[in-house]
Amino acid sequence: MERVAIIGASMTQFGQREGEWIQDLLAEAGSECLEDAGVDADDVEHLYVSNMASGEFEGQTGVPNALAHDLDAMPAYTQRVDQTSSSGGAGIYAAWQSVASGASDMTLLVGGEKMTHKTTGEATDVIASLTHPAEYKHGVTLPSFAGLTARHYLERFDAPRESLGKVAVKNHKNGVDNPHAQFQKEVDLETVLESPIVADPLRLYDFCPITDGSAALMLCPESVAEAYTDEYVVISGIDGATDTHVVHEREDPTVMGGVVESGNGAYEMSGYGPADIDVAELHDMFTILEFLQMEGLGFAEQGEAWKRVADGDTERDGELPINTSGGLKSKGHPLGASGVAQGVEIYEQLVGEAGPRQVDADVGLCCNVGGFGNCVITTIMEAAQ
Amino acid sequence: MERVAIIGASMTQFGQREGEWIQDLLAEAGSECLEDAGVDADDVEHLYVSNMASGEFEGQTGVPNALAHDLDAMPAYTQRVDQTSSSGGAGIYAAWQSVASGASDMTLLVGGEKMTHKTTGEATDVIASLTHPAEYKHGVTLPSFAGLTARHYLERFDAPRESLGKVAVKNHKNGVDNPHAQFQKEVDLETVLESPIVADPLRLYDFCPITDGSAALMLCPESVAEAYTDEYVVISGIDGATDTHVVHEREDPTVMGGVVESGNGAYEMSGYGPADIDVAELHDMFTILEFLQMEGLGFAEQGEAWKRVADGDTERDGELPINTSGGLKSKGHPLGASGVAQGVEIYEQLVGEAGPRQVDADVGLCCNVGGFGNCVITTIMEAAQ
């Protein structure tokens, strides 16, 4: 089967986009991606929109149809992809399938979410609606799962509290060099460790913000890509997997089954293993998740990811740079956009367009986590040779 | 490329499902489909959920993850497919792509919606959120588009008002023999023509009801299908296409571009033409839509579909039976389920399991319309030889 290529990428400014709506953000990223790829809207055959909740956030549905209209891409087929906080990764998978199945020779994927016009409580309520009602009714939201897991991890593996803080410090440092990041400012470890408690032991700086934004990727068969550019990226492996929807039914709270399964699937398909990955974007919605994904993906043994972070291995000049974009932590987390934006960062790193964030990389990986690991999509990309 | 087969189908009772929730309906159709196909939950690799608005209707999101959990199908990958009222058809397309791309060798598609616990006004508001804000703010909802289009059609093509009524009479007659239909009762032409006006010239019986329900299909490569059964169906052609999101920008209000484009795509892929279709399920959300789809799909010349209906060609014993299931009109229209349920009817007709509704058919077609033709998916199926 012919390989699937990525020939263009874009993202809007992430942050508070006052006075703009989901439609504006999607159209901005979508039209920039058309331009970046050098593709006419007329040539787009499939258009996927990764978005969790435009209906709940804005009372607006049918956004893929509106986007096809705004980009003047009719009669391109369009559909919305929702996999909660991993909608973006699910969008990459849907777009990959559309090309790999032969249904489309040019697929535009645009992910986005508009959230900041809601209060933090309102936005949290929408996000919490993805949890199992049996847990939610007891007040167990995603941040509280994170707090419980972090407490367990630190005690069981004798990891210092500072190790989690270092994830936040590193990702904020990377975000300074990302002009699209919501926060482009460094924070020191002391600030992180003394910030207000949200879900003990996790504090404010262990959490990603609420964000507006959109990101886009252009996918096509490799033979089509070659007609457009020499500088493209190939999706070498991609897979998605679920874990229990009821989080407390999992055997080991530090193992995210969806990360392990989707990672294994993506490794197998690509022929690469953890040691071949040069750069990775992980879903650091909470700092503890960066540890769990590093371990689930084989970048560290169970209980030892914190040591690699503490040793500086995951810094931009380390052995395995993680979240060079700033991650969800400083770049922001507009739900449907986040997984797509992970892909944008890996694309830019692999084609050498990451500017001051550039690392030396031939193979990259994204891991996008839905819910508290309820469904995870892992994508491995490589620079075209 | 290997063909994609359907090896099992199910649907729940459509209607008012008091005290049950979206999760219950999806799990009921999903587990019945596993049983019908003779497939273990462990063997499901991808699970798609077609659903427009569980967040808006029930404040519950993440339903695909919950369904994977309820069916004990972890670590199957799962994702929600939303294409407004054509979410079900989009689900068939997504499931087809998952198999045709090689990503999954066993894909379960479950469509569903829970709506009747809302008032008609509340449900209409959720549906109306798919229209373009520029039209919605002027009060132009889907029923009013239908009324305007019907008035134009009747006057321009000199069609009698009765011809629309006959669509309702026929579909209700078919629904009597569908034990899962919301309305299993005949209505006479007089009742239809004297029912209360909703959007002149359309009356109550020109509209489908608000419905709870779920439907499911099991898809796999043909070589896998053969290991399970001799009686299966093959997807011969499938395509989706958009039209303008702003309905008043269309050149001819009686031509739905998405129907024409997706129909042409599905015909081309299958090698079949309109004359080869033995049975069809069309999206009769409003009676006028059955005419527009018959014409867009080449079953009648423009302005002449009403004559075929008047002549009885589309009755169960006619030349081209349409909506043998009862259609959305009498079977009901649980948004995310409807396109899947169209597929269930064609599957049952082609494998000879349609009971009293059975017609003689080797090739069937479904047309699922999102919004007012904003996006349309057409699927052509044939009995395996």
PDB file of N, CA, C and O in Angstrom, chain A residues 1 46 48 52 55-56 59-61 65-66 69 75-78 80 82-83 90 93 97-98 101 129-131 240-242 245-246 249 375, chain B residues 1 46 48 52 55-56 59-61 65-66 69 75-80 82-83 90 93 97-98 101 129-131 240-242 245-246 249 375:
ATOM      1  N   MET A   1       0.842  -1.197   0.000  1.00  0.00           N
ATOM      2  CA  MET A   1       0.000   0.000   0.000  1.00  0.00           C
ATOM      3  C   MET A   1       0.880   1.251   0.000  1.00  0.00           C
ATOM      4  O   MET A   1       1.907   1.295   0.656  1.00  0.00           O
ATOM      5  N   HIS A  46     -11.471  15.385   0.767  1.00  0.00           N
ATOM      6  CA  HIS A  46     -12.083  15.159   2.081  1.00  0.00           C
ATOM      7  C   HIS A  46     -11.586  16.229   3.050  1.00  0.00           C
ATOM      8  O   HIS A  46     -10.419  16.621   3.004  1.00  0.00           O
ATOM      9  N   TYR A  48     -11.793  16.959   7.205  1.00  0.00           N
ATOM     10  CA  TYR A  48     -12.192  16.504   8.537  1.00  0.00           C
ATOM     11  C   TYR A  48     -12.001  17.627   9.540  1.00  0.00           C
ATOM     12  O   TYR A  48     -11.002  18.351   9.478  1.00  0.00           O
ATOM     13  N   MET A  52     -14.427  18.747  19.764  1.00  0.00           N
ATOM     14  CA  MET A  52     -15.181  17.977  20.758  1.00  0.00           C
ATOM     15  C   MET A  52     -16.581  18.508  20.953  1.00  0.00           C
ATOM     16  O   MET A  52     -17.523  17.760  21.036  1.00  0.00           O
ATOM     17  N   GLY A  55     -21.123  22.464  19.899  1.00  0.00           N
ATOM     18  CA  GLY A  55     -22.530  22.579  20.296  1.00  0.00           C
ATOM     19  C   GLY A  55     -22.673  23.028  21.731  1.00  0.00           C
ATOM     20  O   GLY A  55     -23.455  23.931  22.049  1.00  0.00           O
ATOM     21  N   GLU A  56     -21.898  22.417  22.619  1.00  0.00           N
ATOM     22  CA  GLU A  56     -21.981  22.760  24.036  1.00  0.00           C
ATOM     23  C   GLU A  56     -21.330  24.118  24.315  1.00  0.00           C
ATOM     24  O   GLU A  56     -21.817  24.890  25.129  1.00  0.00           O
ATOM     25  N   GLY A  59     -23.256  26.514  20.960  1.00  0.00           N
ATOM     26  CA  GLY A  59     -24.579  26.315  20.382  1.00  0.00           C
ATOM     27  C   GLY A  59     -24.537  26.251  18.870  1.00  0.00           C
ATOM     28  O   GLY A  59     -25.522  26.525  18.187  1.00  0.00           O
ATOM     29  N   GLN A  60     -23.377  25.867  18.332  1.00  0.00           N
ATOM     30  CA  GLN A  60     -23.214  25.811  16.875  1.00  0.00           C
ATOM     31  C   GLN A  60     -22.759  24.411  16.485  1.00  0.00           C
ATOM     32  O   GLN A  60     -21.752  23.921  16.979  1.00  0.00           O
ATOM     33  N   THR A  61     -23.520  23.757  15.627  1.00  0.00           N
ATOM     34  CA  THR A  61     -23.117  22.448  15.112  1.00  0.00           C
ATOM     35  C   THR A  61     -22.982  22.576  13.587  1.00  0.00           C
ATOM     36  O   THR A  61     -23.092  23.670  13.047  1.00  0.00           O
ATOM     37  N   ASN A  65     -19.534  21.515   7.661  1.00  0.00           N
ATOM     38  CA  ASN A  65     -20.218  22.022   6.471  1.00  0.00           C
ATOM     39  C   ASN A  65     -19.946  23.514   6.302  1.00  0.00           C
ATOM     40  O   ASN A  65     -19.705  23.998   5.187  1.00  0.00           O
ATOM     41  N   ALA A  66     -19.975  24.235   7.416  1.00  0.00           N
ATOM     42  CA  ALA A  66     -19.704  25.666   7.354  1.00  0.00           C
ATOM     43  C   ALA A  66     -18.259  25.923   6.900  1.00  0.00           C
ATOM     44  O   ALA A  66     -17.999  26.856   6.136  1.00  0.00           O
ATOM     45  N   HIS A  69     -17.791  25.482   3.241  1.00  0.00           N
ATOM     46  CA  HIS A  69     -18.355  26.682   2.618  1.00  0.00           C
ATOM     47  C   HIS A  69     -17.372  27.849   2.710  1.00  0.00           C
ATOM     48  O   HIS A  69     -17.062  28.504   1.705  1.00  0.00           O
ATOM     49  N   PRO A  75     -17.420  20.498  -3.720  1.00  0.00           N
ATOM     50  CA  PRO A  75     -18.234  19.509  -2.998  1.00  0.00           C
ATOM     51  C   PRO A  75     -17.422  18.552  -2.136  1.00  0.00           C
ATOM     52  O   PRO A  75     -17.859  17.437  -1.901  1.00  0.00           O
ATOM     53  N   ALA A  76     -16.245  18.963  -1.609  1.00  0.00           N
ATOM     54  CA  ALA A  76     -15.451  18.079  -0.755  1.00  0.00           C
ATOM     55  C   ALA A  76     -16.326  17.457   0.331  1.00  0.00           C
ATOM     56  O   ALA A  76     -17.127  18.151   0.971  1.00  0.00           O
ATOM     57  N   TYR A  77     -16.142  16.184   0.552  1.00  0.00           N
ATOM     58  CA  TYR A  77     -16.853  15.509   1.639  1.00  0.00           C
ATOM     59  C   TYR A  77     -16.301  15.998   2.965  1.00  0.00           C
ATOM     60  O   TYR A  77     -15.095  16.197   3.113  1.00  0.00           O
ATOM     61  N   THR A  78     -17.169  16.165   3.944  1.00  0.00           N
ATOM     62  CA  THR A  78     -16.701  16.648   5.235  1.00  0.00           C
ATOM     63  C   THR A  78     -17.423  15.973   6.385  1.00  0.00           C
ATOM     64  O   THR A  78     -18.570  15.524   6.242  1.00  0.00           O
ATOM     65  N   ARG A  80     -17.262  15.635  11.076  1.00  0.00           N
ATOM     66  CA  ARG A  80     -16.625  15.998  12.347  1.00  0.00           C
ATOM     67  C   ARG A  80     -16.128  14.744  13.051  1.00  0.00           C
ATOM     68  O   ARG A  80     -16.833  13.730  13.097  1.00  0.00           O
ATOM     69  N   ASP A  82     -14.914  13.380  16.659  1.00  0.00           N
ATOM     70  CA  ASP A  82     -14.854  13.665  18.095  1.00  0.00           C
ATOM     71  C   ASP A  82     -14.326  12.454  18.840  1.00  0.00           C
ATOM     72  O   ASP A  82     -14.856  11.349  18.708  1.00  0.00           O
ATOM     73  N   GLN A  83     -13.246  12.647  19.555  1.00  0.00           N
ATOM     74  CA  GLN A  83     -12.752  11.637  20.497  1.00  0.00           C
ATOM     75  C   GLN A  83     -12.292  12.395  21.744  1.00  0.00           C
ATOM     76  O   GLN A  83     -11.155  12.294  22.180  1.00  0.00           O
ATOM     77  N   ALA A  90      -7.422  11.616  16.728  1.00  0.00           N
ATOM     78  CA  ALA A  90      -8.414  10.824  16.008  1.00  0.00           C
ATOM     79  C   ALA A  90      -8.626  11.394  14.607  1.00  0.00           C
ATOM     80  O   ALA A  90      -8.873  10.649  13.651  1.00  0.00           O
ATOM     81  N   TYR A  93      -5.931  10.152  12.438  1.00  0.00           N
ATOM     82  CA  TYR A  93      -6.217   8.757  12.076  1.00  0.00           C
ATOM     83  C   TYR A  93      -7.306   8.702  10.984  1.00  0.00           C
ATOM     84  O   TYR A  93      -7.184   7.965  10.003  1.00  0.00           O
ATOM     85  N   GLN A  97      -6.828   7.344   7.222  1.00  0.00           N
ATOM     86  CA  GLN A  97      -7.685   6.292   6.649  1.00  0.00           C
ATOM     87  C   GLN A  97      -8.323   6.738   5.334  1.00  0.00           C
ATOM     88  O   GLN A  97      -8.485   5.940   4.415  1.00  0.00           O
ATOM     89  N   SER A  98      -8.697   8.023   5.273  1.00  0.00           N
ATOM     90  CA  SER A  98      -9.352   8.503   4.048  1.00  0.00           C
ATOM     91  C   SER A  98      -8.399   8.399   2.868  1.00  0.00           C
ATOM     92  O   SER A  98      -8.813   8.089   1.747  1.00  0.00           O
ATOM     93  N   SER A 101      -7.298   4.421   2.284  1.00  0.00           N
ATOM     94  CA  SER A 101      -8.375   3.605   1.702  1.00  0.00           C
ATOM     95  C   SER A 101      -8.607   3.917   0.237  1.00  0.00           C
ATOM     96  O   SER A 101      -9.370   3.228  -0.430  1.00  0.00           O
ATOM     97  N   SER A 129     -18.122  16.023  31.258  1.00  0.00           N
ATOM     98  CA  SER A 129     -19.219  15.211  30.708  1.00  0.00           C
ATOM     99  C   SER A 129     -18.698  13.992  29.955  1.00  0.00           C
ATOM    100  O   SER A 129     -19.458  13.116  29.567  1.00  0.00           O
ATOM    101  N   LEU A 130     -17.366  13.907  29.756  1.00  0.00           N
ATOM    102  CA  LEU A 130     -16.812  12.741  29.067  1.00  0.00           C
ATOM    103  C   LEU A 130     -16.494  11.601  30.038  1.00  0.00           C
ATOM    104  O   LEU A 130     -16.201  10.483  29.609  1.00  0.00           O
ATOM    105  N   THR A 131     -16.560  11.878  31.334  1.00  0.00           N
ATOM    106  CA  THR A 131     -16.223  10.825  32.299  1.00  0.00           C
ATOM    107  C   THR A 131     -17.430   9.918  32.518  1.00  0.00           C
ATOM    108  O   THR A 131     -18.554  10.243  32.155  1.00  0.00           O
ATOM    109  N   GLY A 240      -4.802   3.515  17.356  1.00  0.00           N
ATOM    110  CA  GLY A 240      -5.569   4.039  18.476  1.00  0.00           C
ATOM    111  C   GLY A 240      -6.080   2.895  19.320  1.00  0.00           C
ATOM    112  O   GLY A 240      -6.296   1.793  18.799  1.00  0.00           O
ATOM    113  N   ALA A 241      -6.273   3.144  20.611  1.00  0.00           N
ATOM    114  CA  ALA A 241      -6.755   2.074  21.496  1.00  0.00           C
ATOM    115  C   ALA A 241      -7.449   2.646  22.720  1.00  0.00           C
ATOM    116  O   ALA A 241      -7.110   3.725  23.198  1.00  0.00           O
ATOM    117  N   THR A 242      -8.431   1.896  23.208  1.00  0.00           N
ATOM    118  CA  THR A 242      -9.163   2.286  24.411  1.00  0.00           C
ATOM    119  C   THR A 242      -8.617   1.579  25.645  1.00  0.00           C
ATOM    120  O   THR A 242      -7.994   0.526  25.558  1.00  0.00           O
ATOM    121  N   HIS A 245     -13.437   2.679  30.525  1.00  0.00           N
ATOM    122  CA  HIS A 245     -14.037   4.008  30.658  1.00  0.00           C
ATOM    123  C   HIS A 245     -14.176   4.371  32.138  1.00  0.00           C
ATOM    124  O   HIS A 245     -14.149   5.542  32.512  1.00  0.00           O
ATOM    125  N   VAL A 246     -14.342   3.370  32.966  1.00  0.00           N
ATOM    126  CA  VAL A 246     -14.373   3.572  34.419  1.00  0.00           C
ATOM    127  C   VAL A 246     -12.923   3.458  34.891  1.00  0.00           C
ATOM    128  O   VAL A 246     -12.340   2.375  34.891  1.00  0.00           O
ATOM    129  N   GLU A 249     -11.430   0.948  37.489  1.00  0.00           N
ATOM    130  CA  GLU A 249     -11.379  -0.489  37.198  1.00  0.00           C
ATOM    131  C   GLU A 249     -10.006  -0.935  36.681  1.00  0.00           C
ATOM    132  O   GLU A 249      -9.789  -2.116  36.452  1.00  0.00           O
ATOM    133  N   CYS A 375      -9.138   6.740  25.630  1.00  0.00           N
ATOM    134  CA  CYS A 375      -8.800   6.389  24.247  1.00  0.00           C
ATOM    135  C   CYS A 375      -7.566   7.196  23.860  1.00  0.00           C
ATOM    136  O   CYS A 375      -7.497   8.391  24.162  1.00  0.00           O
TER     137      CYS A 375
ATOM    138  N   MET B   1      -7.961  -3.659  -4.728  1.00  0.00           N
ATOM    139  CA  MET B   1      -8.249  -3.591  -3.290  1.00  0.00           C
ATOM    140  C   MET B   1      -9.399  -4.533  -2.938  1.00  0.00           C
ATOM    141  O   MET B   1     -10.368  -4.654  -3.683  1.00  0.00           O
ATOM    142  N   HIS B  46     -12.129  -1.787  15.421  1.00  0.00           N
ATOM    143  CA  HIS B  46     -12.551  -0.382  15.442  1.00  0.00           C
ATOM    144  C   HIS B  46     -14.048  -0.328  15.743  1.00  0.00           C
ATOM    145  O   HIS B  46     -14.812  -1.168  15.260  1.00  0.00           O
ATOM    146  N   TYR B  48     -17.090   2.590  15.727  1.00  0.00           N
ATOM    147  CA  TYR B  48     -17.512   3.967  15.437  1.00  0.00           C
ATOM    148  C   TYR B  48     -18.915   4.198  15.971  1.00  0.00           C
ATOM    149  O   TYR B  48     -19.772   3.328  15.845  1.00  0.00           O
ATOM    150  N   MET B  52     -25.117  12.740  16.682  1.00  0.00           N
ATOM    151  CA  MET B  52     -24.963  14.175  16.438  1.00  0.00           C
ATOM    152  C   MET B  52     -24.717  14.946  17.729  1.00  0.00           C
ATOM    153  O   MET B  52     -23.868  15.822  17.758  1.00  0.00           O
ATOM    154  N   GLY B  55     -24.096  15.408  23.770  1.00  0.00           N
ATOM    155  CA  GLY B  55     -23.732  16.467  24.717  1.00  0.00           C
ATOM    156  C   GLY B  55     -24.874  17.453  24.900  1.00  0.00           C
ATOM    157  O   GLY B  55     -25.218  17.825  26.022  1.00  0.00           O
ATOM    158  N   GLU B  56     -25.475  17.878  23.778  1.00  0.00           N
ATOM    159  CA  GLU B  56     -26.566  18.842  23.854  1.00  0.00           C
ATOM    160  C   GLU B  56     -27.851  18.204  24.383  1.00  0.00           C
ATOM    161  O   GLU B  56     -28.604  18.821  25.117  1.00  0.00           O
ATOM    162  N   GLY B  59     -26.120  16.021  27.984  1.00  0.00           N
ATOM    163  CA  GLY B  59     -24.979  16.437  28.801  1.00  0.00           C
ATOM    164  C   GLY B  59     -23.974  15.323  28.974  1.00  0.00           C
ATOM    165  O   GLY B  59     -23.213  15.295  29.943  1.00  0.00           O
ATOM    166  N   GLN B  60     -23.956  14.383  28.041  1.00  0.00           N
ATOM    167  CA  GLN B  60     -23.053  13.236  28.125  1.00  0.00           C
ATOM    168  C   GLN B  60     -22.207  13.181  26.866  1.00  0.00           C
ATOM    169  O   GLN B  60     -22.736  13.142  25.757  1.00  0.00           O
ATOM    170  N   THR B  61     -20.888  13.200  27.019  1.00  0.00           N
ATOM    171  CA  THR B  61     -19.995  13.038  25.879  1.00  0.00           C
ATOM    172  C   THR B  61     -19.131  11.793  26.124  1.00  0.00           C
ATOM    173  O   THR B  61     -19.354  11.067  27.085  1.00  0.00           O
ATOM    174  N   ASN B  65     -16.294   5.813  24.079  1.00  0.00           N
ATOM    175  CA  ASN B  65     -15.478   5.154  25.092  1.00  0.00           C
ATOM    176  C   ASN B  65     -16.366   4.345  26.042  1.00  0.00           C
ATOM    177  O   ASN B  65     -16.031   3.219  26.429  1.00  0.00           O
ATOM    178  N   ALA B  66     -17.496   4.933  26.407  1.00  0.00           N
ATOM    179  CA  ALA B  66     -18.418   4.228  27.295  1.00  0.00           C
ATOM    180  C   ALA B  66     -18.970   2.977  26.611  1.00  0.00           C
ATOM    181  O   ALA B  66     -19.146   1.933  27.250  1.00  0.00           O
ATOM    182  N   HIS B  69     -16.541   0.161  26.592  1.00  0.00           N
ATOM    183  CA  HIS B  69     -16.559  -0.395  27.946  1.00  0.00           C
ATOM    184  C   HIS B  69     -17.775  -1.304  28.136  1.00  0.00           C
ATOM    185  O   HIS B  69     -17.662  -2.453  28.573  1.00  0.00           O
ATOM    186  N   PRO B  75      -9.263  -3.441  23.837  1.00  0.00           N
ATOM    187  CA  PRO B  75      -8.767  -2.092  23.532  1.00  0.00           C
ATOM    188  C   PRO B  75      -9.177  -1.591  22.145  1.00  0.00           C
ATOM    189  O   PRO B  75      -8.451  -0.790  21.568  1.00  0.00           O
ATOM    190  N   ALA B  76     -10.331  -2.033  21.598  1.00  0.00           N
ATOM    191  CA  ALA B  76     -10.755  -1.556  20.284  1.00  0.00           C
ATOM    192  C   ALA B  76     -10.684  -0.027  20.211  1.00  0.00           C
ATOM    193  O   ALA B  76     -11.122   0.664  21.137  1.00  0.00           O
ATOM    194  N   TYR B  77     -10.184   0.489  19.117  1.00  0.00           N
ATOM    195  CA  TYR B  77     -10.160   1.937  18.895  1.00  0.00           C
ATOM    196  C   TYR B  77     -11.589   2.423  18.677  1.00  0.00           C
ATOM    197  O   TYR B  77     -12.377   1.755  17.999  1.00  0.00           O
ATOM    198  N   THR B  78     -11.905   3.575  19.205  1.00  0.00           N
ATOM    199  CA  THR B  78     -13.264   4.084  19.034  1.00  0.00           C
ATOM    200  C   THR B  78     -13.286   5.590  18.828  1.00  0.00           C
ATOM    201  O   THR B  78     -12.366   6.296  19.271  1.00  0.00           O
ATOM    202  N   GLN B  79     -14.308   6.049  18.150  1.00  0.00           N
ATOM    203  CA  GLN B  79     -14.401   7.468  17.788  1.00  0.00           C
ATOM    204  C   GLN B  79     -15.848   7.803  17.444  1.00  0.00           C
ATOM    205  O   GLN B  79     -16.593   6.949  16.984  1.00  0.00           O
ATOM    206  N   ARG B  80     -16.243   9.065  17.696  1.00  0.00           N
ATOM    207  CA  ARG B  80     -17.591   9.510  17.324  1.00  0.00           C
ATOM    208  C   ARG B  80     -17.558  10.176  15.960  1.00  0.00           C
ATOM    209  O   ARG B  80     -16.663  10.969  15.668  1.00  0.00           O
ATOM    210  N   ASP B  82     -19.723  12.605  13.548  1.00  0.00           N
ATOM    211  CA  ASP B  82     -20.858  13.535  13.480  1.00  0.00           C
ATOM    212  C   ASP B  82     -20.906  14.193  12.118  1.00  0.00           C
ATOM    213  O   ASP B  82     -19.915  14.795  11.681  1.00  0.00           O
ATOM    214  N   GLN B  83     -22.013  14.040  11.446  1.00  0.00           N
ATOM    215  CA  GLN B  83     -22.280  14.798  10.224  1.00  0.00           C
ATOM    216  C   GLN B  83     -23.765  15.178  10.278  1.00  0.00           C
ATOM    217  O   GLN B  83     -24.542  14.857   9.380  1.00  0.00           O
ATOM    218  N   ALA B  90     -22.374   8.927   7.338  1.00  0.00           N
ATOM    219  CA  ALA B  90     -20.958   9.251   7.525  1.00  0.00           C
ATOM    220  C   ALA B  90     -20.269   8.144   8.312  1.00  0.00           C
ATOM    221  O   ALA B  90     -19.098   7.839   8.085  1.00  0.00           O
ATOM    222  N   TYR B  93     -19.427   5.417   5.995  1.00  0.00           N
ATOM    223  CA  TYR B  93     -18.244   5.812   5.212  1.00  0.00           C
ATOM    224  C   TYR B  93     -16.972   5.663   6.064  1.00  0.00           C
ATOM    225  O   TYR B  93     -15.950   5.137   5.597  1.00  0.00           O
ATOM    226  N   GLN B  97     -13.944   3.094   5.382  1.00  0.00           N
ATOM    227  CA  GLN B  97     -12.544   3.541   5.263  1.00  0.00           C
ATOM    228  C   GLN B  97     -11.632   2.781   6.225  1.00  0.00           C
ATOM    229  O   GLN B  97     -10.489   2.484   5.900  1.00  0.00           O
ATOM    230  N   SER B  98     -12.150   2.502   7.434  1.00  0.00           N
ATOM    231  CA  SER B  98     -11.307   1.807   8.417  1.00  0.00           C
ATOM    232  C   SER B  98     -10.931   0.420   7.908  1.00  0.00           C
ATOM    233  O   SER B  98      -9.816  -0.041   8.133  1.00  0.00           O
ATOM    234  N   SER B 101      -8.781   0.750   4.358  1.00  0.00           N
ATOM    235  CA  SER B 101      -7.408   1.233   4.560  1.00  0.00           C
ATOM    236  C   SER B 101      -6.517   0.174   5.186  1.00  0.00           C
ATOM    237  O   SER B 101      -5.303   0.379   5.297  1.00  0.00           O
ATOM    238  N   SER B 129     -29.272  24.279  15.171  1.00  0.00           N
ATOM    239  CA  SER B 129     -27.908  24.791  15.388  1.00  0.00           C
ATOM    240  C   SER B 129     -26.962  24.361  14.275  1.00  0.00           C
ATOM    241  O   SER B 129     -25.833  24.820  14.216  1.00  0.00           O
ATOM    242  N   LEU B 130     -27.420  23.482  13.380  1.00  0.00           N
ATOM    243  CA  LEU B 130     -26.561  23.059  12.256  1.00  0.00           C
ATOM    244  C   LEU B 130     -26.691  23.990  11.065  1.00  0.00           C
ATOM    245  O   LEU B 130     -25.906  23.892  10.109  1.00  0.00           O
ATOM    246  N   THR B 131     -27.668  24.883  11.092  1.00  0.00           N
ATOM    247  CA  THR B 131     -27.855  25.766   9.939  1.00  0.00           C
ATOM    248  C   THR B 131     -26.893  26.949  10.017  1.00  0.00           C
ATOM    249  O   THR B 131     -26.302  27.233  11.053  1.00  0.00           O
ATOM    250  N   GLY B 240     -19.360  10.701  -0.455  1.00  0.00           N
ATOM    251  CA  GLY B 240     -20.040  11.784   0.250  1.00  0.00           C
ATOM    252  C   GLY B 240     -19.668  13.108  -0.391  1.00  0.00           C
ATOM    253  O   GLY B 240     -18.584  13.240  -0.965  1.00  0.00           O
ATOM    254  N   ALA B 241     -20.568  14.090  -0.295  1.00  0.00           N
ATOM    255  CA  ALA B 241     -20.295  15.395  -0.918  1.00  0.00           C
ATOM    256  C   ALA B 241     -21.089  16.495  -0.230  1.00  0.00           C
ATOM    257  O   ALA B 241     -22.198  16.273   0.260  1.00  0.00           O
ATOM    258  N   THR B 242     -20.499  17.683  -0.233  1.00  0.00           N
ATOM    259  CA  THR B 242     -21.162  18.852   0.340  1.00  0.00           C
ATOM    260  C   THR B 242     -21.821  19.709  -0.745  1.00  0.00           C
ATOM    261  O   THR B 242     -21.463  19.644  -1.915  1.00  0.00           O
ATOM    262  N   HIS B 245     -23.340  25.685   2.393  1.00  0.00           N
ATOM    263  CA  HIS B 245     -23.901  25.665   3.748  1.00  0.00           C
ATOM    264  C   HIS B 245     -25.005  26.714   3.859  1.00  0.00           C
ATOM    265  O   HIS B 245     -25.949  26.560   4.629  1.00  0.00           O
ATOM    266  N   VAL B 246     -24.894  27.776   3.090  1.00  0.00           N
ATOM    267  CA  VAL B 246     -25.946  28.792   3.015  1.00  0.00           C
ATOM    268  C   VAL B 246     -26.899  28.330   1.910  1.00  0.00           C
ATOM    269  O   VAL B 246     -26.556  28.368   0.724  1.00  0.00           O
ATOM    270  N   GLU B 249     -27.866  30.255  -1.326  1.00  0.00           N
ATOM    271  CA  GLU B 249     -26.867  30.514  -2.377  1.00  0.00           C
ATOM    272  C   GLU B 249     -26.938  29.498  -3.521  1.00  0.00           C
ATOM    273  O   GLU B 249     -26.217  29.644  -4.510  1.00  0.00           O
ATOM    274  N   CYS B 375     -24.553  18.187   3.400  1.00  0.00           N
ATOM    275  CA  CYS B 375     -23.604  17.097   3.148  1.00  0.00           C
ATOM    276  C   CYS B 375     -24.415  15.815   2.994  1.00  0.00           C
ATOM    277  O   CYS B 375     -25.347  15.574   3.767  1.00  0.00           O
TER     278      CYS B 375
END
